[in-house]
Short mmCIF file of C-alpha atoms in Angstrom, two decimals:
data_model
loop_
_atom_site.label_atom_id
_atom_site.label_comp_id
_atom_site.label_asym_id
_atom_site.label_seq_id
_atom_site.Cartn_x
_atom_site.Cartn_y
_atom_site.Cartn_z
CA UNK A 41 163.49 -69.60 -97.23
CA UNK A 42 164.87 -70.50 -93.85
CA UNK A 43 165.28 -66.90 -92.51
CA UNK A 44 164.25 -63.57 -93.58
CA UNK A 45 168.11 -61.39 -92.70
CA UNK A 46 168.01 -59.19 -95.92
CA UNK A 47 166.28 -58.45 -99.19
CA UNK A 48 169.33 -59.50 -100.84
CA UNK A 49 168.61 -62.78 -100.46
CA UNK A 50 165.56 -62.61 -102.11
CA UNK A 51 164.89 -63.15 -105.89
CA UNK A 52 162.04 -61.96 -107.54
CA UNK A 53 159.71 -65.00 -107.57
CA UNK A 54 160.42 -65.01 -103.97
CA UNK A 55 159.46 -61.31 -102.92
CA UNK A 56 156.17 -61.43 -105.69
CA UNK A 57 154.95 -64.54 -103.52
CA UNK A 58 155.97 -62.61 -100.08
CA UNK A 59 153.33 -59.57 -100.92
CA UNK A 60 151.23 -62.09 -102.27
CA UNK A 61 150.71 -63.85 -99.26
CA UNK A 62 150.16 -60.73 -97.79
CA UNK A 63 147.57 -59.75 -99.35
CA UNK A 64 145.89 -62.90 -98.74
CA UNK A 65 146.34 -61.97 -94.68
CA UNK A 66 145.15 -58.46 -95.54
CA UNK A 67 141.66 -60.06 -96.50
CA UNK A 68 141.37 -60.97 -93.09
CA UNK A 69 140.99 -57.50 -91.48
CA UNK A 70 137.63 -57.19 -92.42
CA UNK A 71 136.28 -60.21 -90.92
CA UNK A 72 134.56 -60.77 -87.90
CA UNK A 73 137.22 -63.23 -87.02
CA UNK A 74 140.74 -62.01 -87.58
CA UNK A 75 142.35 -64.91 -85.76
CA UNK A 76 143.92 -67.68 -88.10
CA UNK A 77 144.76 -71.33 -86.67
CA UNK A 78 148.13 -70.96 -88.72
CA UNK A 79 151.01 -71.11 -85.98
CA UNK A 80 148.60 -72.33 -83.18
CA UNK A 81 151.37 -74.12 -80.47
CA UNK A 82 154.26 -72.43 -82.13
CA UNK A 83 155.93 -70.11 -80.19
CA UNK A 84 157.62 -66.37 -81.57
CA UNK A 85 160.26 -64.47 -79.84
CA UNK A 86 160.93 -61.01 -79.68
CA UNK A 87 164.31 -60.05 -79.25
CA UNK A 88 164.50 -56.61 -79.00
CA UNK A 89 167.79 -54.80 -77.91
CA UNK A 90 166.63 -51.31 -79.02
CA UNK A 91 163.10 -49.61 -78.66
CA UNK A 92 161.09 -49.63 -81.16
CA UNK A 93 157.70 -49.60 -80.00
CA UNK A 94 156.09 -49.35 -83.96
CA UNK A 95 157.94 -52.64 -85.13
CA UNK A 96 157.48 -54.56 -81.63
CA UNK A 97 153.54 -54.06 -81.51
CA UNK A 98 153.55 -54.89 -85.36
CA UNK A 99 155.42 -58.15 -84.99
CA UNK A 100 153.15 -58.69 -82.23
CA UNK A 101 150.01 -58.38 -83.52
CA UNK A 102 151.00 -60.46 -86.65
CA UNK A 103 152.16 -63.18 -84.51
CA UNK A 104 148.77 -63.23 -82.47
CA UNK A 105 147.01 -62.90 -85.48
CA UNK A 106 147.98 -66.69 -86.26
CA UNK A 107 147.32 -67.74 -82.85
CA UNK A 108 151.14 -68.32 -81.85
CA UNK A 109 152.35 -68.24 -78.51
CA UNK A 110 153.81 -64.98 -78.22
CA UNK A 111 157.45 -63.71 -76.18
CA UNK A 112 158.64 -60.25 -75.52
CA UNK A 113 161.99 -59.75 -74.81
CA UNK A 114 163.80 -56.47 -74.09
CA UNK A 115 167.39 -56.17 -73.41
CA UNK A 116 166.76 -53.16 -70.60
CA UNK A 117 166.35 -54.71 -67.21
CA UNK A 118 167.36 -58.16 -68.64
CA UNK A 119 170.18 -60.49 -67.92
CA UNK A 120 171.96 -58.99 -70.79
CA UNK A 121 172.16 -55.61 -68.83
CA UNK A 122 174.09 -57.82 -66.61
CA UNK A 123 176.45 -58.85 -69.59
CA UNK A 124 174.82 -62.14 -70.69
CA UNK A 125 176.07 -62.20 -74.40
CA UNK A 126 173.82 -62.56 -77.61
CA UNK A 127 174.77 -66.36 -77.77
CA UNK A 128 173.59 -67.14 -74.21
CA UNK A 129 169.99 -65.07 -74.42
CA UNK A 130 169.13 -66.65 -77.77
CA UNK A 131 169.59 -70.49 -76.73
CA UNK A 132 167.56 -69.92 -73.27
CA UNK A 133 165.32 -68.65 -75.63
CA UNK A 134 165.61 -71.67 -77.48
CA UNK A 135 164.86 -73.80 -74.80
CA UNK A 136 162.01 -72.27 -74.07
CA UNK A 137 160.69 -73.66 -77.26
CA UNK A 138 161.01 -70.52 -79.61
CA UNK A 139 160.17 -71.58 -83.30
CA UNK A 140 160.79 -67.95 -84.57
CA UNK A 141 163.10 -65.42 -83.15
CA UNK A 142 162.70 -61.56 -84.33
CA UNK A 143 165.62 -59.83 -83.13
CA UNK A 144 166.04 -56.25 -83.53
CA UNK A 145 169.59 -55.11 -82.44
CA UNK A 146 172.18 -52.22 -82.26
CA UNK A 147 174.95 -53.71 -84.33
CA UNK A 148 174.78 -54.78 -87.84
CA UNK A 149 175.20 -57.92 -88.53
CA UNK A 150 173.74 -59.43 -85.54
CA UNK A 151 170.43 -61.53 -87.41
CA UNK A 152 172.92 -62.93 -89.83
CA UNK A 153 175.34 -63.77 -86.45
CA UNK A 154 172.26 -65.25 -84.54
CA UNK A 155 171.17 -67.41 -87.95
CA UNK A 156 174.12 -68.99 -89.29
CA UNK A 157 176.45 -69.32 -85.61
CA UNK A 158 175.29 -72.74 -85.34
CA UNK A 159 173.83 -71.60 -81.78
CA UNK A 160 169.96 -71.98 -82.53
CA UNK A 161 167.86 -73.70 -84.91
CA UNK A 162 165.19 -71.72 -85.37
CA UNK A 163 163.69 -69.24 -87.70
CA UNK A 164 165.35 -65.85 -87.67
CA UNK A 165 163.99 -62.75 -89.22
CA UNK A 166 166.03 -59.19 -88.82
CA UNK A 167 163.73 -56.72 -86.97
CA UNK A 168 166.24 -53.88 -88.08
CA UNK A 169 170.48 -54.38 -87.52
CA UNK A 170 172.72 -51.45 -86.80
CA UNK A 171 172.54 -49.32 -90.20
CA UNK A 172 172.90 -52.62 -92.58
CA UNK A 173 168.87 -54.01 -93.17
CA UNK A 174 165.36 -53.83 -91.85
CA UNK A 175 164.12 -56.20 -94.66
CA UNK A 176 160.13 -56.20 -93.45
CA UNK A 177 160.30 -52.42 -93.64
CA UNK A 178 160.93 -52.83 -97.15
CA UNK A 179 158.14 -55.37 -97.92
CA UNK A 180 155.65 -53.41 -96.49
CA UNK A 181 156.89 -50.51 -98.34
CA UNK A 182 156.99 -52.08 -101.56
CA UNK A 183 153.38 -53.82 -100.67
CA UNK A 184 151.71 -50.64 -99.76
CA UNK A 185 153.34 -48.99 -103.59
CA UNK A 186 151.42 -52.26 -105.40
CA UNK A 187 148.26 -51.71 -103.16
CA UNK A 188 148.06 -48.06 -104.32
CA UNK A 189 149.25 -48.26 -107.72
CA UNK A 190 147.50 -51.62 -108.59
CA UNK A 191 144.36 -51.86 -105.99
CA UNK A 192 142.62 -55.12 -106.79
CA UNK A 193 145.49 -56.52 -110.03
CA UNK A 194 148.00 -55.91 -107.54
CA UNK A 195 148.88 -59.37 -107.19
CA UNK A 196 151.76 -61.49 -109.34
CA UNK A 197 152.76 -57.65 -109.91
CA UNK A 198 156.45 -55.79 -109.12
CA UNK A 199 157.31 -52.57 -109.27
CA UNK A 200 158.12 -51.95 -113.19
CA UNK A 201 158.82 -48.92 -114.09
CA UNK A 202 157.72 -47.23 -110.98
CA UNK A 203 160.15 -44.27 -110.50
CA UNK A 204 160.69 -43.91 -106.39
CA UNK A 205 162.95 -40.99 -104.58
CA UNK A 206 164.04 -42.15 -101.66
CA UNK A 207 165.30 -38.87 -98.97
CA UNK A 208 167.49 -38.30 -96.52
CA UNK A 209 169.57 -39.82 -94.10
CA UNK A 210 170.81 -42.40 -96.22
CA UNK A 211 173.93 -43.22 -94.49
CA UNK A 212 172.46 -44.56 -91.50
CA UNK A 213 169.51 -45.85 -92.91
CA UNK A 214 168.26 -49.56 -92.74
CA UNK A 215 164.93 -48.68 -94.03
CA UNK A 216 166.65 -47.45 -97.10
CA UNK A 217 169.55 -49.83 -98.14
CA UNK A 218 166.42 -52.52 -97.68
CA UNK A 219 164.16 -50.64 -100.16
CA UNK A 220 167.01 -49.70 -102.52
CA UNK A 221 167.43 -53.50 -103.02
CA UNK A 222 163.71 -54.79 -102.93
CA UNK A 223 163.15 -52.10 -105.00
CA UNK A 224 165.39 -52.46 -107.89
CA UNK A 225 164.57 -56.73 -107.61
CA UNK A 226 161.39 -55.48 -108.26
CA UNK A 227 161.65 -53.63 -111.28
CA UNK A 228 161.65 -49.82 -109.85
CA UNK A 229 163.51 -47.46 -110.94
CA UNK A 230 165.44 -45.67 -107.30
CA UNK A 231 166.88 -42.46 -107.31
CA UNK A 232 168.48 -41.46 -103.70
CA UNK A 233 168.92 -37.58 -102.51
CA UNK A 234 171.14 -36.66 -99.60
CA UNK A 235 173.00 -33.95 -98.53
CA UNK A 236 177.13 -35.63 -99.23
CA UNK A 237 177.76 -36.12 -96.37
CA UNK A 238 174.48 -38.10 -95.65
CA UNK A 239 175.92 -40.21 -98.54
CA UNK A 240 177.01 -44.10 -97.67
CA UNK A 241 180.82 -44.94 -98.89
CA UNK A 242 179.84 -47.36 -102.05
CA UNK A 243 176.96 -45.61 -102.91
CA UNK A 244 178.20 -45.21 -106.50
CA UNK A 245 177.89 -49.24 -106.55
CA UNK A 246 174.67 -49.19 -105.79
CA UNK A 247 171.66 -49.86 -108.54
CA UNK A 248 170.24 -46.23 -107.86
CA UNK A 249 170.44 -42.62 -109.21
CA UNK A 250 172.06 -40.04 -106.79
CA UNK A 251 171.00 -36.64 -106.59
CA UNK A 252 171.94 -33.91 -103.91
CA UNK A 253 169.10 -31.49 -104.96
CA UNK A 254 165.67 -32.26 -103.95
CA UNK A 255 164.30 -29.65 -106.36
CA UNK A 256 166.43 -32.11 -109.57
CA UNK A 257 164.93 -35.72 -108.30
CA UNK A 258 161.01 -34.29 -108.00
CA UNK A 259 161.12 -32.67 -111.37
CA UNK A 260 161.50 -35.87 -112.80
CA UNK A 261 157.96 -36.77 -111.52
CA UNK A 262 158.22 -39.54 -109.17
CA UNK A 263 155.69 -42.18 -108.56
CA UNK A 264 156.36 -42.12 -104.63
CA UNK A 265 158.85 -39.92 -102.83
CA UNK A 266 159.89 -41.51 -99.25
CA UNK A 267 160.94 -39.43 -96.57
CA UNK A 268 163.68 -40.75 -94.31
CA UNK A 269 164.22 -39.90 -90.42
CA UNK A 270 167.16 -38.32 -89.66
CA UNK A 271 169.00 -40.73 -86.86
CA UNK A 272 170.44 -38.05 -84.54
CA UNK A 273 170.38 -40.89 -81.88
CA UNK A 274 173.27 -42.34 -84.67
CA UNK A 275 175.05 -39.06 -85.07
CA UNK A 276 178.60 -38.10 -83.53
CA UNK A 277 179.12 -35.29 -85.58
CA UNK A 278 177.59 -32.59 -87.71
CA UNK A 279 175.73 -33.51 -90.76
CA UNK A 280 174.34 -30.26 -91.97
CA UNK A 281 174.36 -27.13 -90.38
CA UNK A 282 171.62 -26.80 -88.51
CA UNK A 283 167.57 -28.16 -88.61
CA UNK A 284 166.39 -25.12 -90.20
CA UNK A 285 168.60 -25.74 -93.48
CA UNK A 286 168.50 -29.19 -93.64
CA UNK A 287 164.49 -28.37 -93.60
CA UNK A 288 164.97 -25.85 -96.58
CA UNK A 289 167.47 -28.13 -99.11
CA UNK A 290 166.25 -31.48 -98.25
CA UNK A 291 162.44 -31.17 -96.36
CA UNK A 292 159.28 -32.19 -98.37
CA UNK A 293 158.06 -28.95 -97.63
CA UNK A 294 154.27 -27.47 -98.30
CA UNK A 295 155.38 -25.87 -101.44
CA UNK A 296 157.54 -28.71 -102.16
CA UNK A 297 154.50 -31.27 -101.95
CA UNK A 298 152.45 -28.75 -103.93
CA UNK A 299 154.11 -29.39 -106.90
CA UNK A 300 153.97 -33.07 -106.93
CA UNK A 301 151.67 -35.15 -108.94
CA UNK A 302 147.93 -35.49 -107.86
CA UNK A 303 149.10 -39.47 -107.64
CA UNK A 304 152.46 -39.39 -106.42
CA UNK A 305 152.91 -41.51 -103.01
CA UNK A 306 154.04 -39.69 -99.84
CA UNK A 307 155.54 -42.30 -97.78
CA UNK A 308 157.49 -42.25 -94.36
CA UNK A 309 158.80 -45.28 -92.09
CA UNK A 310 158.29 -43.39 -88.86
CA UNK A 311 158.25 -41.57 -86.44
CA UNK A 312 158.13 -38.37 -88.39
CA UNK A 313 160.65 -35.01 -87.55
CA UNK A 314 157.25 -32.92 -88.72
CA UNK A 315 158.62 -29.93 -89.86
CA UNK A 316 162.12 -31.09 -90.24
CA UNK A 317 161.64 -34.00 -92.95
CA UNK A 318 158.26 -33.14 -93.54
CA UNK A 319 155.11 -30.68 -93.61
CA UNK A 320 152.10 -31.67 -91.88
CA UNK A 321 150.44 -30.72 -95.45
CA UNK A 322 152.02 -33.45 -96.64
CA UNK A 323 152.24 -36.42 -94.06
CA UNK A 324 148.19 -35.47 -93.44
CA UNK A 325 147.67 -35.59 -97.33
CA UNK A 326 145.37 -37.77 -99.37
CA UNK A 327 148.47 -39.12 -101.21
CA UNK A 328 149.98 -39.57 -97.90
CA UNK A 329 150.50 -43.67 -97.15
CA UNK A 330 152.01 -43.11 -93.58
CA UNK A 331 149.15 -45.14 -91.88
CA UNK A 332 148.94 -47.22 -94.55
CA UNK A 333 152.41 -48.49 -94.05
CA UNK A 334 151.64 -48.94 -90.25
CA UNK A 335 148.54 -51.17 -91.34
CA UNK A 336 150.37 -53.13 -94.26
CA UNK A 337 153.09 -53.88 -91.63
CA UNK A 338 151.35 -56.55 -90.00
CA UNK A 339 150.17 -58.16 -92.91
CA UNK A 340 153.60 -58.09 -94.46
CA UNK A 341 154.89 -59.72 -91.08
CA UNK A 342 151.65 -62.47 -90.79
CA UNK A 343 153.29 -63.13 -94.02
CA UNK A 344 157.12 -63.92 -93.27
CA UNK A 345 155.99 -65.58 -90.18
CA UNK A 346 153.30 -67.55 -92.34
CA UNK A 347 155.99 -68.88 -94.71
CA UNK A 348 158.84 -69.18 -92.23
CA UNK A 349 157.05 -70.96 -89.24
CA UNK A 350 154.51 -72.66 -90.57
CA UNK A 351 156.30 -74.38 -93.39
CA UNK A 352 154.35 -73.57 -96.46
CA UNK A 353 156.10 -74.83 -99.00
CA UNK A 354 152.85 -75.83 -101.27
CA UNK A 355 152.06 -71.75 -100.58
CA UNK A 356 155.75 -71.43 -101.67
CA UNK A 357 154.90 -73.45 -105.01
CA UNK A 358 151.83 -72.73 -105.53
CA UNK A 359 151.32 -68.65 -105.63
CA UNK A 360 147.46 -68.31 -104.65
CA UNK A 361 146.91 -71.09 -102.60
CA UNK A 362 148.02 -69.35 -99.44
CA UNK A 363 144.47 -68.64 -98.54
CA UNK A 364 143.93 -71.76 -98.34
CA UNK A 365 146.77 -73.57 -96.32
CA UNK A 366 146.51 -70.25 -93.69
CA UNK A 367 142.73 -71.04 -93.48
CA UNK A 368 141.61 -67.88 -95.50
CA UNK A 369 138.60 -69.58 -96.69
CA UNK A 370 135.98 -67.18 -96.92
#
């Protein structure tokens, strides 16, 4: 794995090994010493051309973590406000000795642009582009299900059988195309609810189970149920008809969450509409994995950055010994 752009291009064996790792950083957290000698000298970019202050700090804080050398960059007030292209920031980058770039950016396609132009060589991992993929969002998603589900036998585990609803604004969702693929790779079972016109053209295509009634998709007793944002920020025109009845149809509302299973997963990629997309009965629940997610984050990104900086291909090969090579010794 050269570059972490979607999780389409991951197989199975692949994404297992990917949470695996993870879970191998996550034993670090309760150590007096969180620091890891794993990408000491190596040196990870930032490359953020839209706020996002949960994903920055995240990618951050993993990269510290193991001890790289560590580069913010954001578009506002940069050269590129000026009208430096994508091109020209990423190779000054480049020269000043980025291994990893994490590039977050408006349009979709960009990470896949920056990887394969033949401009750089270095690794590239998709922070979140346009409304096509936030592929880390998904792995910590997906790691957070397996933590909950599976506790200590988590690991070598997917996602078989699992039954996830996934809600919301699907059309301009990242979070959600990346989950609806990691997901099914994984052995889950993905139903989607939307209002229509919330509804991506090719949807049909997709491995997933559509529903436009939230009241249909939790009666079939879902494992986890994933509330989406809704991306007015993306929005030209009118979705639904106003807040209050998108709340109604398509909120996980108090009465909504009270029917759910004493072990079904309330999840949320943040920040939360409260009230909107959500109650505060439910995103302050016990089944509620919002800070979870936050916390998994980083050890899902220690992990990409792990086996895309640091070259561990016998961690690659050998599922287990990542402890080991990242100096998770005990």
């Amino acid at each position: 794995m050269r570059h972490l752009l979607s999780t389409r291009d991951l197989d199975r064996a692949s994404a297992i090994r990917l949470l695996d790792v993870a879970e191998d950083m996550a034993e670090t957290a309760d150590r007096a010493v969180r620091t890891l000698p794993a990408l000491r000298d190596k040196t990870v970019v930032n490359l953020f051309f839209e706020d996002s202050t949960r994903t920055r700090l995240s990618f951050e804080a993993a990269a510290k973590r193991l001890s790289a050398n560590v580069i913010t960059f954001s578009a506002k007030g940069s050269s590129v406000s000026k009208g430096e292209s994508l091109k020209d920031t990423a190779q000054t980058l480049l020269a000043m000795g980025a291994d990893a770039i994490v590039v977050r950016h408006h349009d979709s396609g960009a990470a896949h642009r920056l990887a394969n132009a033949g401009w750089i060589d270095a690794a590239i991992i998709n922070a979140g582009d346009g409304t096509h993929e936030h592929p880390t969002q998904a792995l910590l998603d997906a790691f957070t299900m397996r933590q909950r589900r599976f506790g200590s036998e988590a690991r070598g585990r997917g996602l078989d059988g699992l039954r996830i609803v996934i809600v919301g604004d699907i059309l301009h969702s990242r979070v959600a195309r990346s989950n609806v693929w990691l997901l099914h790779l994984l052995g889950a079972e993905v139903h989607l609810v939307a209002p229509r016109t919330l509804l991506p053209t090719g949807v049909a295509t997709w491995p997933v189970t559509v529903h436009e009634h939230l009241d249909d998709a939790l009666a079939l007793e879902p494992d986890a149920v994933m509330m989406l944002r809704i991306q007015t920020e993306r929005m030209r025109d009118a979705y639904f008809p106003n807040p209050r009845e998108y709340g109604r149809e398509w909120g996980l509302t108090h009465e909504r969450f009270a029917r759910l299973g004493p072990d079904t997963m309330v999840m949320h990629p943040g920040p939360m509409n409260r009230g909107l997309e959500i109650s505060s009965s439910a995103a302050d629940s016990s089944g509620s994995t919002v800070l979870a997610q936050v916390t998994n984050g980083v050890f899902i990104r220690m992990a990409v950055l792990y086996l895309l900086v640091a070259g561990a291909d016998a961690a690659i090969s050998a599922p287990g010994n990542a402890a080991s090579a990242t100096g998770v010794t005990g």
